[in-house]
């Protein structure tokens, strides 16, 4: 039988999420996002920090590199271009090379569609220009 992990408090999960979010996306991005929080968006920002970053990105089953590969593929498939640019930068921060990112986009062309991969290559070129393979 699988042992359940001790339940963390929401604050503990949020704090862990904020650490990972800053490490993956960078302080400048997180500071801009936090500065743009409004009464309307405050609970959403807390939710994604606690749930996405504090619950999912902190799990031990995948490395951050592997998570970045999965995220890039999902964003390409769903056409989330603004998020793709942000996560391309994060993928490099998580250790992916430009050549590895190229392979992820090529792979996505087959399973997500050539038009989606074409757009992803355009965004990657803009984001990664000047970085080594």
Tab-separated table of C-alpha atoms in Angstrom, residues 5-123:
chain	number	residue	atom	x	y	z
A	5	UNK	CA	2.618	12.057	2.523
A	6	UNK	CA	1.891	14.329	5.455
A	7	UNK	CA	-0.511	17.106	4.562
A	8	UNK	CA	1.150	20.481	4.199
A	9	UNK	CA	-0.501	23.689	5.142
A	10	UNK	CA	-1.607	25.942	2.319
A	11	UNK	CA	1.013	28.484	3.408
A	12	UNK	CA	3.808	25.893	3.353
A	13	UNK	CA	2.755	24.770	-0.121
A	14	UNK	CA	2.493	28.387	-1.305
A	15	UNK	CA	5.959	29.198	0.077
A	16	UNK	CA	7.505	26.130	-1.585
A	17	UNK	CA	5.748	27.101	-4.810
A	18	UNK	CA	7.090	30.626	-4.691
A	19	UNK	CA	10.647	29.313	-4.289
A	20	UNK	CA	10.283	27.010	-7.309
A	21	UNK	CA	8.460	29.660	-9.351
A	22	UNK	CA	11.296	32.120	-8.774
A	23	UNK	CA	13.965	29.508	-9.555
A	24	UNK	CA	12.253	28.422	-12.780
A	25	UNK	CA	10.886	31.711	-14.118
A	26	UNK	CA	13.336	34.132	-12.545
A	27	UNK	CA	12.849	36.847	-9.964
A	28	UNK	CA	12.202	39.571	-12.549
A	29	UNK	CA	9.275	37.686	-14.092
A	30	UNK	CA	7.727	36.797	-10.729
A	31	UNK	CA	8.191	40.347	-9.432
A	32	UNK	CA	6.424	41.732	-12.538
A	33	UNK	CA	3.587	39.231	-12.134
A	34	UNK	CA	3.206	40.077	-8.449
A	35	UNK	CA	3.266	43.813	-9.147
A	36	UNK	CA	0.452	43.365	-11.661
A	37	UNK	CA	-1.832	41.536	-9.193
A	38	UNK	CA	-5.199	43.162	-8.728
A	39	UNK	CA	-8.130	42.379	-6.499
A	40	UNK	CA	-9.561	40.461	-9.454
A	41	UNK	CA	-6.437	38.336	-10.074
A	42	UNK	CA	-5.007	37.932	-6.575
A	43	UNK	CA	-6.681	34.602	-5.795
A	44	UNK	CA	-5.706	33.219	-9.212
A	45	UNK	CA	-2.039	34.111	-8.644
A	46	UNK	CA	-2.176	32.458	-5.226
A	47	UNK	CA	-3.809	29.384	-6.787
A	48	UNK	CA	-1.163	28.899	-9.487
A	49	UNK	CA	1.682	29.486	-7.042
A	50	UNK	CA	0.256	27.001	-4.556
A	51	UNK	CA	-1.100	24.388	-6.964
A	52	UNK	CA	1.091	24.471	-10.096
A	53	UNK	CA	4.367	25.479	-8.495
A	54	UNK	CA	3.922	24.258	-4.900
A	55	UNK	CA	2.149	20.969	-5.559
A	56	UNK	CA	3.132	19.820	-9.064
A	57	UNK	CA	6.572	21.333	-9.771
A	58	UNK	CA	7.837	20.225	-6.343
A	59	UNK	CA	6.984	16.547	-6.888
A	60	UNK	CA	10.001	14.208	-6.970
A	61	UNK	CA	8.911	12.083	-9.969
A	62	UNK	CA	10.422	14.255	-12.728
A	63	UNK	CA	13.381	16.580	-12.919
A	64	UNK	CA	12.770	20.215	-13.769
A	65	UNK	CA	14.300	19.537	-17.196
A	66	UNK	CA	11.738	16.792	-17.798
A	67	UNK	CA	8.910	19.001	-16.570
A	68	UNK	CA	10.041	21.728	-18.952
A	69	UNK	CA	9.915	19.284	-21.876
A	70	UNK	CA	6.373	18.278	-20.923
A	71	UNK	CA	5.293	21.906	-20.478
A	72	UNK	CA	6.773	23.034	-23.805
A	73	UNK	CA	4.971	20.231	-25.613
A	74	UNK	CA	1.666	21.001	-23.907
A	75	UNK	CA	1.933	24.714	-24.651
A	76	UNK	CA	2.753	24.042	-28.308
A	77	UNK	CA	-0.180	21.651	-28.593
A	78	UNK	CA	-2.605	24.113	-27.031
A	79	UNK	CA	-1.269	27.190	-28.856
A	80	UNK	CA	-0.452	29.128	-25.687
A	81	UNK	CA	2.155	31.363	-27.298
A	82	UNK	CA	2.685	33.904	-24.510
A	83	UNK	CA	3.221	31.098	-22.016
A	84	UNK	CA	5.473	29.299	-24.520
A	85	UNK	CA	7.882	32.241	-24.659
A	86	UNK	CA	8.057	32.362	-20.866
A	87	UNK	CA	8.597	28.604	-20.578
A	88	UNK	CA	11.264	28.563	-23.311
A	89	UNK	CA	13.309	30.885	-21.102
A	90	UNK	CA	12.480	28.655	-18.113
A	91	UNK	CA	13.560	25.536	-20.032
A	92	UNK	CA	17.004	27.042	-20.578
A	93	UNK	CA	17.145	27.958	-16.889
A	94	UNK	CA	16.204	24.325	-16.138
A	95	UNK	CA	19.138	23.035	-18.182
A	96	UNK	CA	17.759	22.382	-21.664
A	97	UNK	CA	20.037	23.380	-24.510
A	98	UNK	CA	18.832	25.148	-27.633
A	99	UNK	CA	19.448	21.900	-29.547
A	100	UNK	CA	17.275	19.963	-27.094
A	101	UNK	CA	14.523	22.559	-27.394
A	102	UNK	CA	14.757	22.218	-31.172
A	103	UNK	CA	14.213	18.462	-30.808
A	104	UNK	CA	11.162	19.036	-28.586
A	105	UNK	CA	9.638	21.349	-31.201
A	106	UNK	CA	10.457	18.935	-34.045
A	107	UNK	CA	8.839	16.090	-32.092
A	108	UNK	CA	5.783	18.264	-31.481
A	109	UNK	CA	5.439	18.867	-35.222
A	110	UNK	CA	4.480	15.220	-35.660
A	111	UNK	CA	2.138	14.903	-32.686
A	112	UNK	CA	0.783	18.453	-32.358
A	113	UNK	CA	0.856	19.616	-35.962
A	114	UNK	CA	3.224	21.358	-38.328
A	115	UNK	CA	1.511	24.777	-38.066
A	116	UNK	CA	1.845	24.691	-34.271
A	117	UNK	CA	5.504	23.721	-34.506
A	118	UNK	CA	6.109	26.434	-37.102
A	119	UNK	CA	4.749	29.038	-34.701
A	120	UNK	CA	6.765	27.520	-31.856
A	121	UNK	CA	9.963	27.769	-33.923
A	122	UNK	CA	9.224	31.440	-34.637
A	123	UNK	CA	8.733	32.147	-30.942
